[in-house]
Amino acid sequence: MGFPSNGSAPDNRPFKFLIYGRTGWIGGLLGKLCESQGIDFSYGSGRLENRQSLEADIAAINPTHVFNAAGVTGRPNVDWCESHKVETIRTNVVGTLTLADVCRERGLVLINYATGCIFEYDAGHPLGSGIGFKEEDSPNFIGSFYSKTKAMVEDLLKNYENVCTLRVRMPISSDLSNPRNFITKITRYEKVVNIPNSMTILDELLPISIEMAKRNLTGIWNFTNPGVVSHNEILEMYRDYIDPNFAWKNFTLEEQAKVIVAPRSNNELDATKLKSQFPQLLSIKDSLIKYVFKPNQKTA
């Protein structure tokens, strides 16, 4: 096929990235990162489900790597997917598989920003145990249609040796004005649950994903900071660093279930594999302080 083996050193050709998801949060941040690092990049104009448009993009741009940050998560949240199942399948299943297949035909590594919201705490991975789900574990959460489609696609993509699947969870960035930011979401909710979860600090992890592309790493990766953090722990940091008058109310999962359409995933992912490649990777709480709360600090 001509694409590099997993983890092989890149050839001497300058990097050129083709990014899908220009209008999305992660896609936009990726473009800014490429600009700051002096990496040549272009955004794809093709629709993921339209094979010919993807082939035209690749022919015109001639990239060294392709990044997929396009997908349907739903607006304002994943409950949208419950009533828009065909649209969700078209992008998250048909589109992602089509892009992976086109990239494979052309010998290109595809960095695919996927989700870790395909697991939930269970008897083998109890809440608070520190036992996280590993890359080789099979998804056990299909409570939402969004998660169901993502679990299906992850399983199928295992057969594509050119794909690097990054399991992102509850993404957070230093931009606290962004409505997609997990911190921004929970500060605006009337009530929040309080459950420890693995999460992804984009300011730290998106540059790592670019480095993963440069190293031609493929396969499935838990793309979260090591450890877990709860909703209340984040909101306590928000109060301590940003707004000393901030207050919030908790409610139970049972109470939450009455105001959402589909259940939500809660889990811990084991980040050992990622940490072994990137030893500098900070724990979730340290990363939150360094990349999110310190830069935004308003309290004395």
PDB file of C-alpha atoms in Angstrom:
ATOM      1  CA  MET A   1       0.000   0.000   0.000  1.00  0.00           C
ATOM      2  CA  GLY A   2       2.930   2.316   0.487  1.00  0.00           C
ATOM      3  CA  PHE A   3       1.966   3.920   3.784  1.00  0.00           C
ATOM      4  CA  PRO A   4       4.538   4.030   6.567  1.00  0.00           C
ATOM      5  CA  SER A   5       4.639   1.382   9.244  1.00  0.00           C
ATOM      6  CA  ASN A   6       3.306   2.269  12.680  1.00  0.00           C
ATOM      7  CA  GLY A   7       5.747   4.553  14.453  1.00  0.00           C
ATOM      8  CA  SER A   8       8.187   4.728  11.558  1.00  0.00           C
ATOM      9  CA  ALA A   9      10.285   7.807  10.964  1.00  0.00           C
ATOM     10  CA  PRO A  10       8.849  10.155   8.331  1.00  0.00           C
ATOM     11  CA  ASP A  11      10.491  10.600   4.963  1.00  0.00           C
ATOM     12  CA  ASN A  12      12.263  13.823   4.028  1.00  0.00           C
ATOM     13  CA  ARG A  13       9.253  15.378   2.325  1.00  0.00           C
ATOM     14  CA  PRO A  14       7.957  18.475   4.174  1.00  0.00           C
ATOM     15  CA  PHE A  15       4.738  17.867   6.071  1.00  0.00           C
ATOM     16  CA  LYS A  16       1.503  18.924   4.473  1.00  0.00           C
ATOM     17  CA  PHE A  17      -1.678  18.297   6.395  1.00  0.00           C
ATOM     18  CA  LEU A  18      -5.186  17.991   4.985  1.00  0.00           C
ATOM     19  CA  ILE A  19      -7.716  18.761   7.741  1.00  0.00           C
ATOM     20  CA  TYR A  20     -11.443  18.038   7.740  1.00  0.00           C
ATOM     21  CA  GLY A  21     -13.638  19.958  10.175  1.00  0.00           C
ATOM     22  CA  ARG A  22     -12.778  23.564   9.395  1.00  0.00           C
ATOM     23  CA  THR A  23     -15.880  24.950  11.104  1.00  0.00           C
ATOM     24  CA  GLY A  24     -15.545  22.707  14.147  1.00  0.00           C
ATOM     25  CA  TRP A  25     -13.807  23.414  17.430  1.00  0.00           C
ATOM     26  CA  ILE A  26     -10.964  20.906  17.104  1.00  0.00           C
ATOM     27  CA  GLY A  27     -10.553  21.530  13.372  1.00  0.00           C
ATOM     28  CA  GLY A  28     -10.187  25.254  13.948  1.00  0.00           C
ATOM     29  CA  LEU A  29      -7.636  24.752  16.727  1.00  0.00           C
ATOM     30  CA  LEU A  30      -5.648  22.359  14.531  1.00  0.00           C
ATOM     31  CA  GLY A  31      -5.317  25.003  11.831  1.00  0.00           C
ATOM     32  CA  LYS A  32      -4.056  27.545  14.372  1.00  0.00           C
ATOM     33  CA  LEU A  33      -1.525  25.026  15.700  1.00  0.00           C
ATOM     34  CA  CYS A  34      -0.234  24.319  12.204  1.00  0.00           C
ATOM     35  CA  GLU A  35       0.156  28.059  11.589  1.00  0.00           C
ATOM     36  CA  SER A  36       2.081  28.522  14.839  1.00  0.00           C
ATOM     37  CA  GLN A  37       4.359  25.577  14.045  1.00  0.00           C
ATOM     38  CA  GLY A  38       4.904  26.605  10.423  1.00  0.00           C
ATOM     39  CA  ILE A  39       3.278  23.442   9.063  1.00  0.00           C
ATOM     40  CA  ASP A  40       1.742  23.695   5.611  1.00  0.00           C
ATOM     41  CA  PHE A  41      -1.937  22.724   5.782  1.00  0.00           C
ATOM     42  CA  SER A  42      -5.210  23.012   3.928  1.00  0.00           C
ATOM     43  CA  TYR A  43      -8.788  22.402   4.940  1.00  0.00           C
ATOM     44  CA  GLY A  44     -10.729  19.860   2.918  1.00  0.00           C
ATOM     45  CA  SER A  45     -13.737  21.185   1.066  1.00  0.00           C
ATOM     46  CA  GLY A  46     -15.265  17.800   0.250  1.00  0.00           C
ATOM     47  CA  ARG A  47     -18.119  16.166   2.148  1.00  0.00           C
ATOM     48  CA  LEU A  48     -16.945  13.081   4.026  1.00  0.00           C
ATOM     49  CA  GLU A  49     -19.717  10.914   2.601  1.00  0.00           C
ATOM     50  CA  ASN A  50     -18.861  11.968  -0.976  1.00  0.00           C
ATOM     51  CA  ARG A  51     -15.951   9.801  -2.092  1.00  0.00           C
ATOM     52  CA  GLN A  52     -15.265  11.734  -5.275  1.00  0.00           C
ATOM     53  CA  SER A  53     -14.986  15.021  -3.396  1.00  0.00           C
ATOM     54  CA  LEU A  54     -12.441  13.487  -0.986  1.00  0.00           C
ATOM     55  CA  GLU A  55     -10.428  12.076  -3.875  1.00  0.00           C
ATOM     56  CA  ALA A  56     -10.448  15.525  -5.507  1.00  0.00           C
ATOM     57  CA  ASP A  57      -9.199  17.159  -2.279  1.00  0.00           C
ATOM     58  CA  ILE A  58      -6.325  14.710  -1.971  1.00  0.00           C
ATOM     59  CA  ALA A  59      -5.387  15.046  -5.636  1.00  0.00           C
ATOM     60  CA  ALA A  60      -5.364  18.849  -5.396  1.00  0.00           C
ATOM     61  CA  ILE A  61      -3.537  19.135  -2.048  1.00  0.00           C
ATOM     62  CA  ASN A  62      -1.238  16.079  -2.148  1.00  0.00           C
ATOM     63  CA  PRO A  63      -0.980  15.840   1.656  1.00  0.00           C
ATOM     64  CA  THR A  64       1.450  13.788   3.735  1.00  0.00           C
ATOM     65  CA  HIS A  65      -1.205  13.214   6.426  1.00  0.00           C
ATOM     66  CA  VAL A  66      -4.967  13.619   6.793  1.00  0.00           C
ATOM     67  CA  PHE A  67      -6.792  14.701   9.965  1.00  0.00           C
ATOM     68  CA  ASN A  68     -10.478  14.087  10.536  1.00  0.00           C
ATOM     69  CA  ALA A  69     -12.022  16.488  13.039  1.00  0.00           C
ATOM     70  CA  ALA A  70     -15.383  16.507  11.263  1.00  0.00           C
ATOM     71  CA  GLY A  71     -18.368  14.735  12.721  1.00  0.00           C
ATOM     72  CA  VAL A  72     -21.829  15.114  14.156  1.00  0.00           C
ATOM     73  CA  THR A  73     -21.979  15.623  17.923  1.00  0.00           C
ATOM     74  CA  GLY A  74     -25.338  17.379  17.866  1.00  0.00           C
ATOM     75  CA  ARG A  75     -26.476  20.857  18.831  1.00  0.00           C
ATOM     76  CA  PRO A  76     -26.819  21.791  21.594  1.00  0.00           C
ATOM     77  CA  ASN A  77     -25.774  18.286  22.666  1.00  0.00           C
ATOM     78  CA  VAL A  78     -25.824  14.603  21.692  1.00  0.00           C
ATOM     79  CA  ASP A  79     -29.575  14.359  22.298  1.00  0.00           C
ATOM     80  CA  TRP A  80     -29.924  15.870  18.784  1.00  0.00           C
ATOM     81  CA  CYS A  81     -28.579  12.624  17.352  1.00  0.00           C
ATOM     82  CA  GLU A  82     -31.484  10.669  18.863  1.00  0.00           C
ATOM     83  CA  SER A  83     -33.906  12.429  16.495  1.00  0.00           C
ATOM     84  CA  HIS A  84     -31.488  12.786  13.544  1.00  0.00           C
ATOM     85  CA  LYS A  85     -30.237   9.227  13.180  1.00  0.00           C
ATOM     86  CA  VAL A  86     -29.733   9.159   9.424  1.00  0.00           C
ATOM     87  CA  GLU A  87     -27.763  12.425   9.463  1.00  0.00           C
ATOM     88  CA  THR A  88     -25.627  11.054  12.289  1.00  0.00           C
ATOM     89  CA  ILE A  89     -24.932   7.824  10.374  1.00  0.00           C
ATOM     90  CA  ARG A  90     -24.142   9.720   7.173  1.00  0.00           C
ATOM     91  CA  THR A  91     -21.273  11.672   8.733  1.00  0.00           C
ATOM     92  CA  ASN A  92     -20.100   9.589  11.685  1.00  0.00           C
ATOM     93  CA  VAL A  93     -20.281   6.195   9.990  1.00  0.00           C
ATOM     94  CA  VAL A  94     -20.422   6.485   6.188  1.00  0.00           C
ATOM     95  CA  GLY A  95     -18.271   9.619   6.061  1.00  0.00           C
ATOM     96  CA  THR A  96     -15.550   8.468   8.448  1.00  0.00           C
ATOM     97  CA  LEU A  97     -15.252   5.045   6.799  1.00  0.00           C
ATOM     98  CA  THR A  98     -15.137   6.603   3.336  1.00  0.00           C
ATOM     99  CA  LEU A  99     -12.319   8.948   4.344  1.00  0.00           C
ATOM    100  CA  ALA A 100     -10.361   6.083   5.945  1.00  0.00           C
ATOM    101  CA  ASP A 101     -10.782   3.998   2.808  1.00  0.00           C
ATOM    102  CA  VAL A 102      -9.733   6.791   0.437  1.00  0.00           C
ATOM    103  CA  CYS A 103      -6.668   7.494   2.601  1.00  0.00           C
ATOM    104  CA  ARG A 104      -5.722   3.812   2.657  1.00  0.00           C
ATOM    105  CA  GLU A 105      -5.917   3.606  -1.135  1.00  0.00           C
ATOM    106  CA  ARG A 106      -3.470   6.486  -1.345  1.00  0.00           C
ATOM    107  CA  GLY A 107      -1.088   5.273   1.341  1.00  0.00           C
ATOM    108  CA  LEU A 108      -1.971   8.059   3.792  1.00  0.00           C
ATOM    109  CA  VAL A 109      -2.121   7.961   7.576  1.00  0.00           C
ATOM    110  CA  LEU A 110      -5.442   9.300   8.900  1.00  0.00           C
ATOM    111  CA  ILE A 111      -5.552  10.885  12.356  1.00  0.00           C
ATOM    112  CA  ASN A 112      -9.169  10.424  13.433  1.00  0.00           C
ATOM    113  CA  TYR A 113     -10.500  12.362  16.429  1.00  0.00           C
ATOM    114  CA  ALA A 114     -12.954   9.866  17.864  1.00  0.00           C
ATOM    115  CA  THR A 115     -14.550   9.526  21.299  1.00  0.00           C
ATOM    116  CA  GLY A 116     -13.982   7.704  24.545  1.00  0.00           C
ATOM    117  CA  CYS A 117     -17.671   8.089  25.405  1.00  0.00           C
ATOM    118  CA  ILE A 118     -18.200   4.447  24.442  1.00  0.00           C
ATOM    119  CA  PHE A 119     -17.538   3.055  27.907  1.00  0.00           C
ATOM    120  CA  GLU A 120     -19.188   3.239  31.312  1.00  0.00           C
ATOM    121  CA  TYR A 121     -18.029   2.155  34.735  1.00  0.00           C
ATOM    122  CA  ASP A 122     -18.716  -1.555  35.305  1.00  0.00           C
ATOM    123  CA  ALA A 123     -17.812  -4.417  37.655  1.00  0.00           C
ATOM    124  CA  GLY A 124     -14.366  -4.780  36.096  1.00  0.00           C
ATOM    125  CA  HIS A 125     -13.758  -1.018  36.058  1.00  0.00           C
ATOM    126  CA  PRO A 126     -15.550   0.358  39.138  1.00  0.00           C
ATOM    127  CA  LEU A 127     -15.898   4.063  39.794  1.00  0.00           C
ATOM    128  CA  GLY A 128     -13.083   5.259  42.031  1.00  0.00           C
ATOM    129  CA  SER A 129     -10.950   2.135  41.546  1.00  0.00           C
ATOM    130  CA  GLY A 130      -8.308   3.694  39.296  1.00  0.00           C
ATOM    131  CA  ILE A 131      -8.805   0.783  36.880  1.00  0.00           C
ATOM    132  CA  GLY A 132      -9.333   2.371  33.478  1.00  0.00           C
ATOM    133  CA  PHE A 133     -10.496   0.926  30.187  1.00  0.00           C
ATOM    134  CA  LYS A 134      -7.605   0.063  27.875  1.00  0.00           C
ATOM    135  CA  GLU A 135      -7.297   0.515  24.120  1.00  0.00           C
ATOM    136  CA  GLU A 136      -8.063  -3.144  23.427  1.00  0.00           C
ATOM    137  CA  ASP A 137     -11.246  -3.188  25.539  1.00  0.00           C
ATOM    138  CA  SER A 138     -14.544  -3.454  23.680  1.00  0.00           C
ATOM    139  CA  PRO A 139     -17.058  -0.636  24.175  1.00  0.00           C
ATOM    140  CA  ASN A 140     -19.742  -1.350  26.780  1.00  0.00           C
ATOM    141  CA  PHE A 141     -21.811   1.838  26.482  1.00  0.00           C
ATOM    142  CA  ILE A 142     -24.351   2.360  23.721  1.00  0.00           C
ATOM    143  CA  GLY A 143     -26.844   4.363  25.765  1.00  0.00           C
ATOM    144  CA  SER A 144     -26.915   7.192  23.223  1.00  0.00           C
ATOM    145  CA  PHE A 145     -27.211   6.855  19.450  1.00  0.00           C
ATOM    146  CA  TYR A 146     -24.129   9.063  19.103  1.00  0.00           C
ATOM    147  CA  SER A 147     -22.038   6.651  21.191  1.00  0.00           C
ATOM    148  CA  LYS A 148     -23.525   3.662  19.373  1.00  0.00           C
ATOM    149  CA  THR A 149     -22.378   4.977  15.979  1.00  0.00           C
ATOM    150  CA  LYS A 150     -18.935   5.861  17.332  1.00  0.00           C
ATOM    151  CA  ALA A 151     -18.463   2.382  18.825  1.00  0.00           C
ATOM    152  CA  MET A 152     -19.451   0.769  15.504  1.00  0.00           C
ATOM    153  CA  VAL A 153     -16.994   2.870  13.560  1.00  0.00           C
ATOM    154  CA  GLU A 154     -14.131   2.297  15.985  1.00  0.00           C
ATOM    155  CA  ASP A 155     -14.601  -1.455  15.623  1.00  0.00           C
ATOM    156  CA  LEU A 156     -14.597  -1.264  11.816  1.00  0.00           C
ATOM    157  CA  LEU A 157     -11.608   1.112  11.710  1.00  0.00           C
ATOM    158  CA  LYS A 158      -9.476  -1.474  13.544  1.00  0.00           C
ATOM    159  CA  ASN A 159      -9.182  -3.155  10.147  1.00  0.00           C
ATOM    160  CA  TYR A 160      -7.587  -0.060   8.585  1.00  0.00           C
ATOM    161  CA  GLU A 161      -3.893  -0.175   9.433  1.00  0.00           C
ATOM    162  CA  ASN A 162      -3.466   3.436   8.269  1.00  0.00           C
ATOM    163  CA  VAL A 163      -5.824   4.929  10.882  1.00  0.00           C
ATOM    164  CA  CYS A 164      -4.873   6.483  14.205  1.00  0.00           C
ATOM    165  CA  THR A 165      -8.022   6.570  16.369  1.00  0.00           C
ATOM    166  CA  LEU A 166      -7.883   9.097  19.209  1.00  0.00           C
ATOM    167  CA  ARG A 167     -10.468   8.569  21.946  1.00  0.00           C
ATOM    168  CA  VAL A 168     -11.244  12.128  23.097  1.00  0.00           C
ATOM    169  CA  ARG A 169     -13.393  12.670  26.215  1.00  0.00           C
ATOM    170  CA  MET A 170     -15.189  15.724  27.561  1.00  0.00           C
ATOM    171  CA  PRO A 171     -12.786  18.122  25.800  1.00  0.00           C
ATOM    172  CA  ILE A 172     -11.584  21.195  27.657  1.00  0.00           C
ATOM    173  CA  SER A 173      -9.550  24.171  26.455  1.00  0.00           C
ATOM    174  CA  SER A 174      -8.251  27.449  27.853  1.00  0.00           C
ATOM    175  CA  ASP A 175     -10.972  29.278  25.878  1.00  0.00           C
ATOM    176  CA  LEU A 176     -13.628  29.506  28.580  1.00  0.00           C
ATOM    177  CA  SER A 177     -15.957  31.436  26.274  1.00  0.00           C
ATOM    178  CA  ASN A 178     -16.349  28.482  23.908  1.00  0.00           C
ATOM    179  CA  PRO A 179     -19.760  26.816  24.374  1.00  0.00           C
ATOM    180  CA  ARG A 180     -18.288  23.413  23.387  1.00  0.00           C
ATOM    181  CA  ASN A 181     -15.795  23.556  26.261  1.00  0.00           C
ATOM    182  CA  PHE A 182     -16.806  21.096  28.998  1.00  0.00           C
ATOM    183  CA  ILE A 183     -16.031  23.675  31.704  1.00  0.00           C
ATOM    184  CA  THR A 184     -18.124  26.322  29.972  1.00  0.00           C
ATOM    185  CA  LYS A 185     -20.998  23.852  29.643  1.00  0.00           C
ATOM    186  CA  ILE A 186     -21.086  22.832  33.287  1.00  0.00           C
ATOM    187  CA  THR A 187     -20.735  26.406  34.595  1.00  0.00           C
ATOM    188  CA  ARG A 188     -23.889  27.261  32.645  1.00  0.00           C
ATOM    189  CA  TYR A 189     -25.972  24.270  33.702  1.00  0.00           C
ATOM    190  CA  GLU A 190     -28.664  24.788  36.308  1.00  0.00           C
ATOM    191  CA  LYS A 191     -27.532  21.591  38.051  1.00  0.00           C
ATOM    192  CA  VAL A 192     -24.639  19.170  37.494  1.00  0.00           C
ATOM    193  CA  VAL A 193     -23.926  15.583  38.412  1.00  0.00           C
ATOM    194  CA  ASN A 194     -20.690  14.888  40.272  1.00  0.00           C
ATOM    195  CA  ILE A 195     -18.843  11.916  38.787  1.00  0.00           C
ATOM    196  CA  PRO A 196     -15.083  11.420  38.247  1.00  0.00           C
ATOM    197  CA  ASN A 197     -14.233  11.110  34.536  1.00  0.00           C
ATOM    198  CA  SER A 198     -11.303  10.982  32.179  1.00  0.00           C
ATOM    199  CA  MET A 199     -11.042  14.180  30.145  1.00  0.00           C
ATOM    200  CA  THR A 200      -8.963  15.716  27.342  1.00  0.00           C
ATOM    201  CA  ILE A 201      -7.143  19.043  27.791  1.00  0.00           C
ATOM    202  CA  LEU A 202      -6.882  20.172  24.172  1.00  0.00           C
ATOM    203  CA  ASP A 203      -4.144  22.765  24.814  1.00  0.00           C
ATOM    204  CA  GLU A 204      -1.846  19.933  25.863  1.00  0.00           C
ATOM    205  CA  LEU A 205      -3.103  17.058  23.729  1.00  0.00           C
ATOM    206  CA  LEU A 206      -3.736  18.581  20.287  1.00  0.00           C
ATOM    207  CA  PRO A 207      -0.003  19.360  19.819  1.00  0.00           C
ATOM    208  CA  ILE A 208       0.654  15.740  20.802  1.00  0.00           C
ATOM    209  CA  SER A 209      -1.707  14.562  18.035  1.00  0.00           C
ATOM    210  CA  ILE A 210       0.362  16.512  15.505  1.00  0.00           C
ATOM    211  CA  GLU A 211       3.487  14.825  16.845  1.00  0.00           C
ATOM    212  CA  MET A 212       1.723  11.452  16.549  1.00  0.00           C
ATOM    213  CA  ALA A 213       1.099  12.164  12.875  1.00  0.00           C
ATOM    214  CA  LYS A 214       4.754  13.070  12.382  1.00  0.00           C
ATOM    215  CA  ARG A 215       5.702   9.719  13.954  1.00  0.00           C
ATOM    216  CA  ASN A 216       3.103   7.860  11.847  1.00  0.00           C
ATOM    217  CA  LEU A 217       1.509   6.317  14.920  1.00  0.00           C
ATOM    218  CA  THR A 218      -1.622   4.315  14.162  1.00  0.00           C
ATOM    219  CA  GLY A 219      -4.105   2.131  16.043  1.00  0.00           C
ATOM    220  CA  ILE A 220      -6.383   3.065  18.933  1.00  0.00           C
ATOM    221  CA  TRP A 221      -5.206   5.508  21.619  1.00  0.00           C
ATOM    222  CA  ASN A 222      -6.941   6.666  24.785  1.00  0.00           C
ATOM    223  CA  PHE A 223      -6.487  10.384  24.158  1.00  0.00           C
ATOM    224  CA  THR A 224      -7.024  11.722  27.662  1.00  0.00           C
ATOM    225  CA  ASN A 225      -4.861  13.055  30.448  1.00  0.00           C
ATOM    226  CA  PRO A 226      -4.005  10.410  33.063  1.00  0.00           C
ATOM    227  CA  GLY A 227      -6.363  10.111  36.017  1.00  0.00           C
ATOM    228  CA  VAL A 228      -9.874  11.423  36.571  1.00  0.00           C
ATOM    229  CA  VAL A 229     -11.499  14.618  37.781  1.00  0.00           C
ATOM    230  CA  SER A 230     -15.061  15.185  38.964  1.00  0.00           C
ATOM    231  CA  HIS A 231     -17.499  17.925  38.053  1.00  0.00           C
ATOM    232  CA  ASN A 232     -17.284  19.411  41.549  1.00  0.00           C
ATOM    233  CA  GLU A 233     -13.480  19.391  41.522  1.00  0.00           C
ATOM    234  CA  ILE A 234     -13.495  21.385  38.265  1.00  0.00           C
ATOM    235  CA  LEU A 235     -16.096  23.821  39.571  1.00  0.00           C
ATOM    236  CA  GLU A 236     -14.106  24.289  42.796  1.00  0.00           C
ATOM    237  CA  MET A 237     -11.064  25.215  40.660  1.00  0.00           C
ATOM    238  CA  TYR A 238     -13.278  27.572  38.643  1.00  0.00           C
ATOM    239  CA  ARG A 239     -14.404  29.251  41.865  1.00  0.00           C
ATOM    240  CA  ASP A 240     -10.855  29.451  43.236  1.00  0.00           C
ATOM    241  CA  TYR A 241      -9.199  30.782  40.060  1.00  0.00           C
ATOM    242  CA  ILE A 242     -11.944  32.576  38.121  1.00  0.00           C
ATOM    243  CA  ASP A 243     -15.008  33.592  40.131  1.00  0.00           C
ATOM    244  CA  PRO A 244     -14.961  33.443  43.955  1.00  0.00           C
ATOM    245  CA  ASN A 245     -18.735  34.012  44.032  1.00  0.00           C
ATOM    246  CA  PHE A 246     -19.525  31.076  41.750  1.00  0.00           C
ATOM    247  CA  ALA A 247     -21.976  28.561  43.197  1.00  0.00           C
ATOM    248  CA  TRP A 248     -23.586  25.447  41.788  1.00  0.00           C
ATOM    249  CA  LYS A 249     -26.069  22.726  42.626  1.00  0.00           C
ATOM    250  CA  ASN A 250     -25.684  18.986  42.188  1.00  0.00           C
ATOM    251  CA  PHE A 251     -28.245  16.409  41.265  1.00  0.00           C
ATOM    252  CA  THR A 252     -28.197  12.636  40.915  1.00  0.00           C
ATOM    253  CA  LEU A 253     -27.953  10.555  37.747  1.00  0.00           C
ATOM    254  CA  GLU A 254     -31.595   9.617  38.288  1.00  0.00           C
ATOM    255  CA  GLU A 255     -32.586  13.286  38.423  1.00  0.00           C
ATOM    256  CA  GLN A 256     -30.401  14.049  35.390  1.00  0.00           C
ATOM    257  CA  ALA A 257     -32.125  11.287  33.419  1.00  0.00           C
ATOM    258  CA  LYS A 258     -35.385  13.228  33.627  1.00  0.00           C
ATOM    259  CA  VAL A 259     -33.991  16.237  31.735  1.00  0.00           C
ATOM    260  CA  ILE A 260     -31.948  14.497  29.023  1.00  0.00           C
ATOM    261  CA  VAL A 261     -33.093  12.244  26.197  1.00  0.00           C
ATOM    262  CA  ALA A 262     -30.153   9.815  26.114  1.00  0.00           C
ATOM    263  CA  PRO A 263     -27.957   8.552  28.984  1.00  0.00           C
ATOM    264  CA  ARG A 264     -24.398   9.922  29.205  1.00  0.00           C
ATOM    265  CA  SER A 265     -21.151   7.994  29.428  1.00  0.00           C
ATOM    266  CA  ASN A 266     -19.038   8.140  32.600  1.00  0.00           C
ATOM    267  CA  ASN A 267     -15.711   6.328  32.690  1.00  0.00           C
ATOM    268  CA  GLU A 268     -11.983   6.267  33.320  1.00  0.00           C
ATOM    269  CA  LEU A 269      -9.668   5.534  30.401  1.00  0.00           C
ATOM    270  CA  ASP A 270      -6.192   4.111  31.002  1.00  0.00           C
ATOM    271  CA  ALA A 271      -3.687   6.584  29.480  1.00  0.00           C
ATOM    272  CA  THR A 272      -0.608   4.369  30.010  1.00  0.00           C
ATOM    273  CA  LYS A 273      -0.059   3.796  26.274  1.00  0.00           C
ATOM    274  CA  LEU A 274      -0.095   7.531  25.462  1.00  0.00           C
ATOM    275  CA  LYS A 275       2.070   8.374  28.480  1.00  0.00           C
ATOM    276  CA  SER A 276       4.664   5.792  27.369  1.00  0.00           C
ATOM    277  CA  GLN A 277       5.104   7.681  24.068  1.00  0.00           C
ATOM    278  CA  PHE A 278       4.812  11.137  25.648  1.00  0.00           C
ATOM    279  CA  PRO A 279       6.263  10.936  29.193  1.00  0.00           C
ATOM    280  CA  GLN A 280       5.758  14.672  29.721  1.00  0.00           C
ATOM    281  CA  LEU A 281       1.950  14.213  29.638  1.00  0.00           C
ATOM    282  CA  LEU A 282       0.448  15.805  32.768  1.00  0.00           C
ATOM    283  CA  SER A 283      -2.227  14.308  34.987  1.00  0.00           C
ATOM    284  CA  ILE A 284      -5.690  15.745  34.412  1.00  0.00           C
ATOM    285  CA  LYS A 285      -5.671  17.981  37.496  1.00  0.00           C
ATOM    286  CA  ASP A 286      -2.162  19.323  36.844  1.00  0.00           C
ATOM    287  CA  SER A 287      -3.028  19.942  33.196  1.00  0.00           C
ATOM    288  CA  LEU A 288      -6.209  21.807  34.158  1.00  0.00           C
ATOM    289  CA  ILE A 289      -4.242  24.152  36.399  1.00  0.00           C
ATOM    290  CA  LYS A 290      -1.344  24.715  33.983  1.00  0.00           C
ATOM    291  CA  TYR A 291      -3.240  25.080  30.702  1.00  0.00           C
ATOM    292  CA  VAL A 292      -6.695  26.316  31.714  1.00  0.00           C
ATOM    293  CA  PHE A 293      -6.994  27.914  35.135  1.00  0.00           C
ATOM    294  CA  LYS A 294      -3.629  29.636  35.600  1.00  0.00           C
ATOM    295  CA  PRO A 295      -3.780  31.420  32.190  1.00  0.00           C
ATOM    296  CA  ASN A 296      -7.337  32.567  32.967  1.00  0.00           C
ATOM    297  CA  GLN A 297      -6.811  33.402  36.648  1.00  0.00           C
ATOM    298  CA  LYS A 298      -8.828  36.388  37.838  1.00  0.00           C
ATOM    299  CA  THR A 299      -8.597  35.891  41.597  1.00  0.00           C
ATOM    300  CA  ALA A 300      -5.713  37.284  43.660  1.00  0.00           C
TER     301      ALA A 300
END
